[in-house]
C-alpha positions as semicolon CSV with decimal commas, in nm:
position;residue;x (nm);y (nm);z (nm)
1;Q;12,039;11,842;11,858
2;V;12,092;11,736;11,483
3;Q;12,235;11,987;11,233
4;L;12,175;11,935;10,868
5;V;12,390;12,186;10,618
6;E;12,336;12,153;10,235
7;S;12,612;12,248;10,013
8;G;12,605;12,217;9,645
9;G;12,356;12,449;9,500
10;G;12,440;12,731;9,210
11;L;12,360;12,832;8,858
12;V;12,320;12,546;8,654
13;Q;12,178;12,587;8,251
14;P;11,891;12,392;8,144
15;G;12,040;12,016;8,057
16;G;12,305;12,051;8,287
17;S;12,410;11,855;8,583
18;L;12,428;11,943;8,947
19;R;12,507;11,736;9,290
20;L;12,388;11,836;9,616
21;S;12,508;11,723;9,927
22;C;12,378;11,733;10,260
23;L;12,608;11,691;10,599
24;A;12,400;11,557;10,911
25;S;12,617;11,638;11,237
26;G;12,553;11,701;11,657
27;S;12,378;11,461;11,813
28;I;12,354;11,208;11,555
29;F;12,437;10,909;11,695
30;R;12,126;10,974;11,954
31;I;11,885;10,890;11,613
32;R;11,771;10,629;11,427
33;I;11,758;10,722;11,075
34;N;11,442;10,624;10,921
35;A;11,496;10,808;10,604
36;M;11,668;11,124;10,448
37;G;11,569;11,270;10,167
38;W;11,499;11,643;9,930
39;Y;11,253;11,854;9,944
40;R;11,222;12,222;9,702
41;Q;11,031;12,503;9,733
42;A;10,996;12,725;9,405
43;P;10,889;13,090;9,397
44;G;10,535;13,084;9,496
45;K;10,476;12,719;9,520
46;Q;10,432;12,494;9,858
47;R;10,742;12,250;9,918
48;E;10,740;11,941;9,775
49;L;10,924;11,594;9,824
50;V;11,217;11,575;9,566
51;A;11,309;11,244;9,671
52;D;11,390;11,066;9,981
53;I;11,594;10,738;10,060
54;T;11,505;10,502;10,353
55;S;11,749;10,336;10,628
56;G;11,698;10,025;10,412
57;G;11,778;10,165;10,056
58;T;11,451;10,202;9,947
59;T;11,423;10,523;9,715
60;N;11,145;10,751;9,625
61;Y;11,115;11,021;9,386
62;A;10,893;11,254;9,262
63;N;10,714;11,207;8,931
64;S;10,907;11,517;8,793
65;V;11,218;11,394;8,867
66;K;11,200;11,017;8,798
67;G;11,498;10,936;8,527
68;R;11,678;11,225;8,591
69;F;11,764;11,289;8,968
70;T;11,937;11,023;9,206
71;I;11,954;10,983;9,543
72;S;12,272;10,815;9,750
73;R;12,328;10,787;10,051
74;D;12,707;10,747;10,260
75;N;12,629;10,628;10,590
76;A;12,992;10,636;10,669
77;K;13,003;11,014;10,610
78;N;12,667;11,103;10,772
79;T;12,577;11,262;10,395
80;V;12,262;11,221;10,173
81;Y;12,364;11,321;9,807
82;L;12,090;11,452;9,507
83;Q;12,244;11,392;9,161
84;M;12,082;11,618;8,943
85;H;12,090;11,582;8,580
86;S;11,917;11,722;8,254
87;V;11,805;11,992;8,482
88;K;11,491;12,182;8,370
89;P;11,393;12,580;8,415
90;E;11,107;12,422;8,641
91;D;11,345;12,273;8,860
92;L;11,462;12,638;9,027
93;A;11,371;12,640;9,373
94;V;11,540;12,639;9,704
95;Y;11,646;12,234;9,788
96;Y;11,597;12,151;10,154
97;C;11,746;11,831;10,308
98;N;11,568;11,638;10,561
99;L;11,625;11,379;10,800
100;R;11,310;11,166;10,963
101;G;11,420;10,938;11,273
102;V;11,369;10,838;11,610
103;V;11,554;10,992;11,919
104;A;11,705;10,761;12,176
105;G;11,447;10,791;12,464
106;E;11,162;10,932;12,269
107;P;11,089;10,599;12,074
108;G;10,723;10,716;12,004
109;Y;10,772;11,000;11,823
110;E;10,932;11,086;11,458
111;Y;11,109;11,356;11,446
112;G;11,185;11,586;11,144
113;F;11,497;11,771;11,104
114;W;11,564;12,006;10,827
115;G;11,879;12,219;10,666
116;Q;11,878;12,577;10,575
117;G;11,845;12,542;10,229
118;T;12,046;12,556;9,903
119;Q;11,960;12,755;9,617
120;V;11,957;12,586;9,279
121;T;11,910;12,825;8,977
122;V;11,808;12,714;8,631
123;S;11,907;12,982;8,365
124;S;12,074;12,980;8,022
């Protein structure tokens, strides 16, 4: 199996910065990774995509975070990051790491793996 562990969440003031990390471990060697990304779920709202990055390095951002957040990847460390700048109160949410990929022996199905989530609180 694959485990995703997020870290870096916490309290940040409006306008401040925070960096989230997601470490993938387990049977990751069996996975052909298509993309890794970050989702978030604010209180009372549905989970939404924040940003993702494909195996080829293409990035995608929600309109609400464009210009403020940056997603990056360190393949050697099996880690993906979300650098958050100029945070707003509406960024308050639980942030979840996601990995999409194909498992060896199951080439016709794309799996999705999720981390446990890390809380980001924006407050002055």
